[in-house]
Amino acid sequence: MKEQKMKHEIKRRIDQYLEQTEKQMLDGIKRSVQIQSVKGEPSKEAPFGEGPRLALLDALKQADELGFKTENLDSRIGFAEYGAGEEMVAVLGHLDVVPAIGEWTHDPFCAEIYDGMLYGRGVLDDKGPVIGALYALAAVRHSGVDLKRRIRVIMGTDEESGSSCVAYYKERKQELPVAGFTPDACFPVIFCEKGCLVFEIGCELSKETLGRLQKFRGGTAPNVVMEEFEIHMLTEGGSCSMYKKGRSAHAAAPSLGINAGVAAAKELAQVRLAPEIDDMMRFIADYIGDETQGKGLGIDHTDEETGCVSVNLGILGIREGRAYLTLDIRYPNNADPEWIKKEVERKASSRNLEIQSIRHSPLMYLSKESALIKTLMNVYEQEMGAGAKPVAIGGGTYAKSFSNMAAFGPLFPGQKDCIHQPDEQAEVELLKKAVRMMAYAMAELAQAEEVNEWM
């Protein structure tokens, strides 16, 4: 009974602090969203471009203003820390964002609040949760809870392009957390993230084709459904021009979008432009098409617990005399990534295309009965009620960066998922609730007796 009263008092103090600093926190989130932290031209001072560097500097400054110890690891990744103890638990988030493409009704980098909704690129993925995590950490400090280990909020700047920032953190021999979570997905808690294979597939273009192909471009990133595609090519009888408009969506759920590259390929596969371009268009039309579960490629696989394969055509373009495309393929538990690689290579070869590179992010799976999942589920159920279950997702989060981490928030069940889409938005009241949940989870993880068996 005494322990329950103490937990209630800790929560009351956390809630009190977050209520008192609500405006300050929202202003801090706005400040971060207003920085256009899309990956850009690298330099010695800004390895991922000036935007991500400025976003990290701003977040560390906000942490400094809250009174935390901070560290900047060469403008790639940084952290804020509180507490004492030999062990450390972490909250891992990112400050880089995908491009703000598409038709927005609110300026993506203005961070307006309209009718209770905060609009802007990054308000959900992942600047809102990251800045919120700093205030959650301050609330834990304010609560006076007795912690057995330190809490670190780690902030990366290259998650959307491969998470090389976390690789750098590890290369620098930085301390690894004994447990933690990333607020980069949804509640109640993610027990499985599908594996992800990103293929770059292409072919060399002849001098004649290069001379006639004046425009051939579409897409912004492998993990975004291609929203626009454009081609302009001179032909013997004149020219071929085409522009296709689709609808963007995250590659974790490509069926929610309309792929402009696929739409174009289905038409272009019926005409003859140049052998290399014809092969690429037939590859897309024959083996990818409108369905998104890999049936055309012969890699469709479904796991009852963790879902099915998904395939997204992300980019079409020309680089260094080669035409290329990217495929983002997510696979569930019990699917063999080596089998997927072989099948994709076989299909590409049948259309005279070569695999130029493969980037692999392995599947992340934690037992639903593990102590880490149960602890985070308990935090969620105490606030939202029983009945929810841990979920599997197609999206990859920072949780894959560490072996003892799960994704926890910020989206609640039923909340509109507009991550990577135009008019990215967060309901202010739900964002505040997510920050409270993060604070409760930080306190639980940092005061637990043992974490050695949490996997």
Short mmCIF file of C-alpha atoms in Angstrom, two decimals:
data_model
loop_
_atom_site.label_atom_id
_atom_site.label_comp_id
_atom_site.label_asym_id
_atom_site.label_seq_id
_atom_site.Cartn_x
_atom_site.Cartn_y
_atom_site.Cartn_z
CA MET A 1 0.00 0.00 0.00
CA LYS A 2 2.83 2.39 0.89
CA GLU A 3 4.53 1.66 -2.44
CA GLN A 4 1.31 2.37 -4.35
CA LYS A 5 0.88 5.69 -2.56
CA MET A 6 4.46 6.63 -3.43
CA LYS A 7 3.90 5.76 -7.11
CA HIS A 8 0.74 7.86 -7.12
CA GLU A 9 2.64 10.78 -5.61
CA ILE A 10 5.45 10.46 -8.17
CA LYS A 11 2.90 10.54 -11.00
CA ARG A 12 1.18 13.55 -9.44
CA ARG A 13 4.47 15.45 -9.35
CA ILE A 14 5.29 14.48 -12.93
CA ASP A 15 1.86 15.66 -14.10
CA GLN A 16 2.20 18.88 -12.13
CA TYR A 17 5.55 19.73 -13.71
CA LEU A 18 4.35 18.99 -17.25
CA GLU A 19 1.25 21.12 -16.74
CA GLN A 20 3.38 24.01 -15.50
CA THR A 21 5.79 23.78 -18.44
CA GLU A 22 3.25 23.00 -21.19
CA LYS A 23 3.70 26.28 -23.07
CA GLN A 24 7.48 26.10 -22.75
CA MET A 25 7.50 22.56 -24.13
CA LEU A 26 5.23 23.41 -27.08
CA ASP A 27 7.38 26.44 -27.87
CA GLY A 28 10.42 24.16 -27.79
CA ILE A 29 8.80 21.72 -30.20
CA LYS A 30 7.85 24.58 -32.53
CA ARG A 31 11.40 25.89 -32.38
CA SER A 32 12.70 22.50 -33.49
CA VAL A 33 10.11 21.98 -36.25
CA GLN A 34 10.97 25.37 -37.74
CA ILE A 35 14.47 24.09 -38.53
CA GLN A 36 14.46 22.38 -41.94
CA SER A 37 16.48 19.35 -40.93
CA VAL A 38 16.25 17.34 -44.16
CA LYS A 39 19.54 15.60 -44.95
CA GLY A 40 21.68 17.90 -47.09
CA GLU A 41 25.14 18.51 -48.49
CA PRO A 42 27.74 17.26 -46.00
CA SER A 43 30.60 19.31 -44.67
CA LYS A 44 33.23 18.86 -41.96
CA GLU A 45 31.07 20.73 -39.44
CA ALA A 46 27.77 19.28 -40.68
CA PRO A 47 28.18 15.63 -41.75
CA PHE A 48 24.48 15.29 -42.67
CA GLY A 49 23.95 18.86 -43.84
CA GLU A 50 23.37 22.15 -42.09
CA GLY A 51 19.71 21.49 -41.18
CA PRO A 52 20.32 18.35 -39.09
CA ARG A 53 23.29 20.02 -37.40
CA LEU A 54 21.21 23.07 -36.41
CA ALA A 55 18.40 20.84 -35.14
CA LEU A 56 20.83 18.96 -32.89
CA LEU A 57 22.42 22.17 -31.60
CA ASP A 58 18.98 23.56 -30.80
CA ALA A 59 17.85 20.41 -28.97
CA LEU A 60 21.05 20.33 -26.93
CA LYS A 61 20.56 24.01 -26.12
CA GLN A 62 17.03 23.26 -24.91
CA ALA A 63 18.44 20.44 -22.75
CA ASP A 64 21.05 22.86 -21.38
CA GLU A 65 18.28 25.33 -20.57
CA LEU A 66 16.53 22.57 -18.62
CA GLY A 67 19.70 22.00 -16.62
CA PHE A 68 20.92 18.69 -18.02
CA LYS A 69 24.40 17.46 -18.76
CA THR A 70 24.77 17.29 -22.55
CA GLU A 71 27.24 16.04 -25.12
CA ASN A 72 27.54 16.61 -28.87
CA LEU A 73 29.31 13.87 -30.82
CA ASP A 74 30.61 15.77 -33.86
CA SER A 75 27.15 17.05 -34.88
CA ARG A 76 26.05 13.52 -35.74
CA ILE A 77 24.32 12.57 -32.51
CA GLY A 78 24.09 13.94 -29.00
CA PHE A 79 22.50 13.28 -25.65
CA ALA A 80 21.17 14.78 -22.43
CA GLU A 81 21.51 12.88 -19.16
CA TYR A 82 20.18 12.92 -15.61
CA GLY A 83 20.79 10.82 -12.52
CA ALA A 84 23.51 8.66 -11.03
CA GLY A 85 24.46 5.00 -11.04
CA GLU A 86 26.60 2.56 -12.96
CA GLU A 87 23.83 1.62 -15.40
CA MET A 88 21.92 3.76 -17.87
CA VAL A 89 18.52 3.47 -19.55
CA ALA A 90 17.79 5.48 -22.67
CA VAL A 91 15.15 7.16 -24.76
CA LEU A 92 16.33 7.27 -28.37
CA GLY A 93 14.84 9.66 -30.93
CA HIS A 94 15.82 11.56 -34.06
CA LEU A 95 15.79 15.16 -35.25
CA ASP A 96 16.16 14.68 -39.01
CA VAL A 97 13.03 14.64 -41.16
CA VAL A 98 11.97 13.51 -44.63
CA PRO A 99 11.33 16.19 -47.27
CA ALA A 100 8.04 18.10 -47.01
CA ILE A 101 6.71 17.12 -50.42
CA GLY A 102 3.10 17.15 -51.57
CA GLU A 103 0.31 19.64 -51.07
CA TRP A 104 0.28 21.15 -47.57
CA THR A 105 -2.51 23.35 -46.23
CA HIS A 106 -0.16 24.57 -43.46
CA ASP A 107 3.46 25.62 -43.87
CA PRO A 108 5.49 22.47 -43.02
CA PHE A 109 8.16 24.49 -41.22
CA CYS A 110 5.99 27.07 -39.48
CA ALA A 111 4.65 24.83 -36.68
CA GLU A 112 1.17 26.33 -36.41
CA ILE A 113 -1.42 25.23 -33.89
CA TYR A 114 -4.89 25.30 -35.45
CA ASP A 115 -8.02 23.89 -33.78
CA GLY A 116 -5.92 22.00 -31.28
CA MET A 117 -3.65 20.42 -33.92
CA LEU A 118 0.07 21.15 -34.26
CA TYR A 119 1.12 21.05 -37.92
CA GLY A 120 4.61 20.63 -39.32
CA ARG A 121 7.16 18.18 -40.63
CA GLY A 122 8.47 16.29 -37.62
CA VAL A 123 5.75 17.02 -35.06
CA LEU A 124 5.19 13.24 -34.81
CA ASP A 125 8.30 11.86 -36.51
CA ASP A 126 10.24 12.55 -34.39
CA LYS A 127 10.90 16.10 -33.16
CA GLY A 128 7.74 16.44 -31.07
CA PRO A 129 8.49 13.26 -29.10
CA VAL A 130 12.23 14.07 -28.77
CA ILE A 131 11.71 17.55 -27.34
CA GLY A 132 8.86 16.10 -25.30
CA ALA A 133 11.27 13.49 -23.92
CA LEU A 134 13.52 16.27 -22.58
CA TYR A 135 10.56 17.69 -20.65
CA ALA A 136 9.57 14.19 -19.53
CA LEU A 137 13.09 13.77 -18.15
CA ALA A 138 12.80 17.13 -16.38
CA ALA A 139 9.48 15.96 -14.91
CA VAL A 140 11.12 12.79 -13.59
CA ARG A 141 13.81 14.91 -11.96
CA HIS A 142 11.13 17.19 -10.46
CA SER A 143 9.23 14.18 -9.07
CA GLY A 144 12.06 13.23 -6.74
CA VAL A 145 11.75 9.53 -7.60
CA ASP A 146 14.60 7.37 -6.28
CA LEU A 147 16.42 6.13 -9.39
CA LYS A 148 18.79 3.18 -9.49
CA ARG A 149 20.30 4.16 -12.84
CA ARG A 150 20.85 7.18 -15.07
CA ILE A 151 18.44 8.23 -17.82
CA ARG A 152 19.82 9.43 -21.14
CA VAL A 153 17.85 11.04 -24.00
CA ILE A 154 19.87 10.24 -27.13
CA MET A 155 19.16 12.41 -30.19
CA GLY A 156 20.30 11.31 -33.65
CA THR A 157 20.26 13.20 -36.95
CA ASP A 158 20.36 10.51 -39.66
CA GLU A 159 17.58 8.07 -38.84
CA GLU A 160 15.66 8.65 -42.07
CA SER A 161 18.72 7.75 -44.18
CA GLY A 162 20.04 4.65 -42.46
CA SER A 163 20.81 5.53 -38.81
CA SER A 164 24.53 6.03 -39.39
CA CYS A 165 24.37 8.47 -36.46
CA VAL A 166 23.77 5.60 -34.02
CA ALA A 167 26.51 3.58 -35.71
CA TYR A 168 28.81 6.52 -34.99
CA TYR A 169 27.66 6.57 -31.36
CA LYS A 170 28.75 2.95 -31.06
CA GLU A 171 32.01 3.52 -32.97
CA ARG A 172 32.87 6.22 -30.45
CA LYS A 173 32.52 3.56 -27.70
CA GLN A 174 29.70 5.43 -26.03
CA GLU A 175 27.86 3.72 -23.19
CA LEU A 176 25.10 1.36 -24.28
CA PRO A 177 21.78 1.37 -22.42
CA VAL A 178 20.77 -1.65 -20.39
CA ALA A 179 17.19 -1.05 -21.54
CA GLY A 180 15.10 1.67 -23.14
CA PHE A 181 12.53 2.73 -25.69
CA THR A 182 12.14 4.94 -28.73
CA PRO A 183 9.07 7.21 -29.15
CA ASP A 184 9.16 6.67 -32.91
CA ALA A 185 6.14 4.49 -33.67
CA CYS A 186 2.95 3.85 -31.72
CA PHE A 187 1.40 2.67 -28.48
CA PRO A 188 0.87 0.40 -26.69
CA VAL A 189 4.32 -1.06 -27.48
CA ILE A 190 6.03 -2.61 -30.51
CA PHE A 191 7.30 -6.14 -29.99
CA CYS A 192 8.34 -6.72 -33.61
CA GLU A 193 9.64 -4.53 -36.42
CA LYS A 194 9.88 -6.17 -39.79
CA GLY A 195 13.27 -6.61 -41.39
CA CYS A 196 14.04 -4.20 -44.21
CA LEU A 197 16.02 -4.75 -47.41
CA VAL A 198 16.69 -1.67 -49.55
CA PHE A 199 17.83 -2.58 -53.06
CA GLU A 200 19.35 -0.26 -55.63
CA ILE A 201 18.89 -1.89 -59.03
CA GLY A 202 20.05 -0.48 -62.35
CA CYS A 203 21.91 -0.68 -65.59
CA GLU A 204 24.47 1.26 -67.59
CA LEU A 205 23.06 3.57 -70.26
CA SER A 206 24.58 3.77 -73.73
CA LYS A 207 25.87 7.13 -74.95
CA GLU A 208 23.00 7.25 -77.40
CA THR A 209 20.39 6.70 -74.68
CA LEU A 210 22.05 9.25 -72.39
CA GLY A 211 21.99 11.78 -75.20
CA ARG A 212 18.29 11.28 -75.84
CA LEU A 213 17.09 10.94 -72.23
CA GLN A 214 16.63 14.52 -71.10
CA LYS A 215 14.58 13.88 -67.94
CA PHE A 216 14.08 10.72 -65.90
CA ARG A 217 13.35 11.25 -62.25
CA GLY A 218 10.91 10.36 -59.54
CA GLY A 219 10.75 9.97 -55.78
CA THR A 220 12.61 11.45 -52.84
CA ALA A 221 13.60 8.48 -50.65
CA PRO A 222 13.44 4.68 -50.76
CA ASN A 223 11.09 4.62 -47.75
CA VAL A 224 8.47 6.93 -49.30
CA VAL A 225 5.93 5.95 -51.95
CA MET A 226 6.87 7.84 -55.13
CA GLU A 227 4.53 10.80 -55.46
CA GLU A 228 5.80 12.22 -58.77
CA PHE A 229 7.57 10.84 -61.82
CA GLU A 230 8.64 12.62 -64.99
CA ILE A 231 10.32 11.48 -68.19
CA HIS A 232 11.26 13.34 -71.36
CA MET A 233 13.07 11.46 -74.08
CA LEU A 234 13.84 12.23 -77.71
CA THR A 235 12.75 9.58 -80.17
CA GLU A 236 13.27 9.01 -83.89
CA GLY A 237 9.86 10.46 -84.60
CA GLY A 238 9.92 13.30 -82.07
CA SER A 239 9.80 12.90 -78.31
CA CYS A 240 8.07 11.11 -75.44
CA SER A 241 7.03 13.13 -72.40
CA MET A 242 5.10 11.92 -69.39
CA TYR A 243 4.33 13.25 -65.95
CA LYS A 244 2.56 11.15 -63.33
CA LYS A 245 1.21 12.31 -60.00
CA GLY A 246 0.57 9.84 -57.19
CA ARG A 247 0.14 10.03 -53.42
CA SER A 248 2.97 9.60 -50.94
CA ALA A 249 2.90 7.23 -47.96
CA HIS A 250 5.42 5.46 -45.77
CA ALA A 251 7.07 2.39 -47.29
CA ALA A 252 5.91 0.40 -44.26
CA ALA A 253 2.39 0.65 -45.67
CA PRO A 254 2.77 1.31 -49.42
CA SER A 255 -0.82 0.28 -50.12
CA LEU A 256 -1.90 3.59 -48.53
CA GLY A 257 -0.22 5.54 -51.34
CA ILE A 258 -0.42 5.73 -55.11
CA ASN A 259 2.93 5.10 -56.79
CA ALA A 260 3.57 7.47 -59.70
CA GLY A 261 6.51 5.37 -60.94
CA VAL A 262 4.42 2.23 -61.19
CA ALA A 263 1.66 4.09 -63.00
CA ALA A 264 4.16 5.44 -65.52
CA ALA A 265 5.89 2.09 -66.03
CA LYS A 266 2.63 0.31 -66.84
CA GLU A 267 2.15 2.68 -69.79
CA LEU A 268 5.79 2.99 -70.84
CA ALA A 269 6.20 -0.80 -70.90
CA GLN A 270 3.88 -0.79 -73.93
CA VAL A 271 6.12 1.47 -76.01
CA ARG A 272 9.73 1.31 -77.17
CA LEU A 273 12.09 4.10 -76.10
CA ALA A 274 15.55 2.56 -75.61
CA PRO A 275 16.52 -1.01 -74.65
CA GLU A 276 17.74 -0.10 -71.16
CA ILE A 277 14.70 2.04 -70.29
CA ASP A 278 12.35 -0.53 -71.80
CA ASP A 279 13.86 -3.27 -69.62
CA MET A 280 13.47 -1.17 -66.48
CA MET A 281 9.87 -0.27 -67.24
CA ARG A 282 9.00 -3.91 -67.95
CA PHE A 283 10.66 -4.97 -64.70
CA ILE A 284 8.45 -2.54 -62.76
CA ALA A 285 5.28 -3.35 -64.68
CA ASP A 286 5.75 -7.14 -64.63
CA TYR A 287 7.25 -7.76 -61.20
CA ILE A 288 6.03 -4.90 -59.00
CA GLY A 289 2.81 -3.46 -60.39
CA ASP A 290 -0.02 -2.18 -58.22
CA GLU A 291 0.02 -4.92 -55.59
CA THR A 292 2.43 -4.30 -52.72
CA GLN A 293 2.94 -7.72 -51.09
CA GLY A 294 5.69 -9.07 -53.36
CA LYS A 295 3.63 -11.53 -55.38
CA GLY A 296 5.06 -10.36 -58.70
CA LEU A 297 8.59 -10.77 -57.40
CA GLY A 298 7.72 -14.19 -55.99
CA ILE A 299 8.56 -13.18 -52.43
CA ASP A 300 5.11 -12.95 -50.85
CA HIS A 301 5.12 -14.42 -47.35
CA THR A 302 2.75 -14.00 -44.42
CA ASP A 303 3.37 -14.71 -40.74
CA GLU A 304 0.23 -14.94 -38.60
CA GLU A 305 1.78 -12.99 -35.72
CA THR A 306 3.79 -10.33 -37.59
CA GLY A 307 2.12 -9.78 -40.97
CA CYS A 308 3.16 -9.94 -44.61
CA VAL A 309 5.91 -8.79 -46.98
CA SER A 310 5.60 -5.26 -48.39
CA VAL A 311 7.33 -3.77 -51.45
CA ASN A 312 7.80 -0.09 -52.33
CA LEU A 313 9.30 1.49 -55.45
CA GLY A 314 10.85 4.63 -53.97
CA ILE A 315 13.18 6.31 -56.50
CA LEU A 316 13.77 6.31 -60.25
CA GLY A 317 16.71 8.29 -61.56
CA ILE A 318 20.03 8.60 -63.38
CA ARG A 319 23.40 8.79 -61.69
CA GLU A 320 26.88 8.53 -63.20
CA GLY A 321 25.60 7.21 -66.51
CA ARG A 322 23.34 4.58 -64.97
CA ALA A 323 19.58 4.37 -64.66
CA TYR A 324 18.52 3.05 -61.28
CA LEU A 325 15.53 2.32 -59.07
CA THR A 326 15.17 1.54 -55.38
CA LEU A 327 13.01 -1.12 -53.77
CA ASP A 328 12.21 -0.99 -50.06
CA ILE A 329 11.14 -4.51 -49.02
CA ARG A 330 9.88 -5.21 -45.48
CA TYR A 331 9.65 -8.82 -44.34
CA PRO A 332 7.90 -10.42 -41.32
CA ASN A 333 9.12 -13.01 -38.84
CA ASN A 334 9.96 -16.41 -40.34
CA ALA A 335 10.73 -14.97 -43.80
CA ASP A 336 14.28 -15.63 -45.06
CA PRO A 337 16.06 -12.44 -46.23
CA GLU A 338 18.55 -14.51 -48.27
CA TRP A 339 15.65 -16.05 -50.18
CA ILE A 340 14.28 -12.56 -50.88
CA LYS A 341 17.68 -11.38 -52.16
CA LYS A 342 18.00 -14.35 -54.52
CA GLU A 343 14.48 -13.93 -55.93
CA VAL A 344 14.90 -10.19 -56.52
CA GLU A 345 18.29 -10.77 -58.17
CA ARG A 346 16.78 -13.45 -60.41
CA LYS A 347 13.92 -11.21 -61.52
CA ALA A 348 16.24 -8.24 -62.10
CA SER A 349 18.61 -10.36 -64.17
CA SER A 350 15.72 -11.50 -66.37
CA ARG A 351 15.31 -7.84 -67.41
CA ASN A 352 19.05 -7.19 -67.85
CA LEU A 353 19.28 -5.26 -64.58
CA GLU A 354 21.86 -5.63 -61.85
CA ILE A 355 21.66 -5.19 -58.10
CA GLN A 356 24.04 -2.35 -57.37
CA SER A 357 23.69 -2.32 -53.59
CA ILE A 358 21.67 -3.82 -50.75
CA ARG A 359 21.15 -2.25 -47.34
CA HIS A 360 19.78 -4.60 -44.70
CA SER A 361 18.18 -3.76 -41.38
CA PRO A 362 17.41 -7.11 -39.70
CA LEU A 363 14.08 -7.95 -38.12
CA MET A 364 13.65 -6.94 -34.47
CA TYR A 365 11.65 -9.34 -32.33
CA LEU A 366 11.05 -9.31 -28.57
CA SER A 367 8.90 -11.90 -26.86
CA LYS A 368 5.58 -10.52 -25.68
CA GLU A 369 6.41 -12.21 -22.37
CA SER A 370 9.74 -10.40 -21.93
CA ALA A 371 10.01 -8.15 -18.89
CA LEU A 372 10.72 -5.08 -21.05
CA ILE A 373 7.52 -5.49 -23.07
CA LYS A 374 5.52 -6.27 -19.94
CA THR A 375 6.89 -3.20 -18.13
CA LEU A 376 5.98 -0.83 -20.98
CA MET A 377 2.59 -2.50 -21.40
CA ASN A 378 1.93 -1.99 -17.70
CA VAL A 379 2.69 1.74 -17.99
CA TYR A 380 0.27 1.98 -20.91
CA GLU A 381 -2.52 -0.02 -19.27
CA GLN A 382 -2.38 1.97 -16.05
CA GLU A 383 -3.27 5.07 -18.04
CA MET A 384 -5.40 3.69 -20.87
CA GLY A 385 -7.00 0.59 -19.37
CA ALA A 386 -6.51 -3.12 -20.02
CA GLY A 387 -7.26 -4.91 -23.26
CA ALA A 388 -4.55 -3.64 -25.60
CA LYS A 389 -1.91 -5.98 -26.98
CA PRO A 390 1.68 -5.47 -28.16
CA VAL A 391 1.84 -4.97 -31.93
CA ALA A 392 4.11 -5.72 -34.88
CA ILE A 393 4.82 -3.02 -37.47
CA GLY A 394 6.33 -2.73 -40.91
CA GLY A 395 8.18 0.48 -40.12
CA GLY A 396 11.72 0.39 -38.81
CA THR A 397 12.49 2.51 -35.77
CA TYR A 398 15.53 3.32 -33.72
CA ALA A 399 14.65 0.36 -31.47
CA LYS A 400 16.65 -1.79 -33.87
CA SER A 401 19.77 0.15 -32.94
CA PHE A 402 20.06 -1.53 -29.55
CA SER A 403 19.32 -5.11 -28.58
CA ASN A 404 17.24 -4.22 -25.52
CA MET A 405 14.95 -1.48 -26.77
CA ALA A 406 11.32 -1.30 -27.94
CA ALA A 407 9.26 1.36 -29.70
CA PHE A 408 6.76 3.04 -27.36
CA GLY A 409 4.56 5.84 -28.77
CA PRO A 410 3.86 8.52 -29.80
CA LEU A 411 0.75 7.52 -31.82
CA PHE A 412 -2.24 6.20 -29.89
CA PRO A 413 -4.59 3.55 -31.33
CA GLY A 414 -7.05 5.25 -33.66
CA GLN A 415 -4.97 8.42 -33.99
CA LYS A 416 -4.47 9.64 -37.56
CA ASP A 417 -1.13 8.41 -38.90
CA CYS A 418 0.21 11.14 -41.18
CA ILE A 419 3.92 10.45 -40.71
CA HIS A 420 5.87 11.13 -43.93
CA GLN A 421 2.74 12.63 -45.47
CA PRO A 422 1.60 16.19 -46.27
CA ASP A 423 0.07 18.07 -43.33
CA GLU A 424 1.85 15.95 -40.72
CA GLN A 425 -0.01 16.84 -37.53
CA ALA A 426 -0.28 16.00 -33.86
CA GLU A 427 -3.27 16.61 -31.64
CA VAL A 428 -1.80 18.70 -28.84
CA GLU A 429 -3.67 16.91 -26.05
CA LEU A 430 -2.54 13.49 -27.29
CA LEU A 431 1.04 14.69 -27.67
CA LYS A 432 0.96 15.90 -24.06
CA LYS A 433 -0.42 12.52 -22.98
CA ALA A 434 2.37 10.74 -24.86
CA VAL A 435 4.97 12.86 -23.05
CA ARG A 436 3.42 11.91 -19.69
CA MET A 437 3.59 8.23 -20.65
CA MET A 438 7.25 8.64 -21.58
CA ALA A 439 7.98 10.18 -18.19
CA TYR A 440 6.23 7.33 -16.37
CA ALA A 441 8.14 4.77 -18.46
CA MET A 442 11.48 6.49 -17.80
CA ALA A 443 10.83 6.34 -14.07
CA GLU A 444 9.80 2.67 -14.20
CA LEU A 445 12.86 1.59 -16.18
CA ALA A 446 15.28 3.62 -14.10
CA GLN A 447 14.05 2.33 -10.75
CA ALA A 448 13.45 -1.33 -11.60
CA GLU A 449 15.42 -3.83 -9.52
CA GLU A 450 16.90 -5.87 -12.37
CA VAL A 451 17.11 -5.45 -16.14
CA ASN A 452 19.43 -8.32 -17.03
CA GLU A 453 16.56 -10.60 -18.00
CA TRP A 454 14.44 -8.00 -19.77
CA MET A 455 14.88 -9.39 -23.22
#
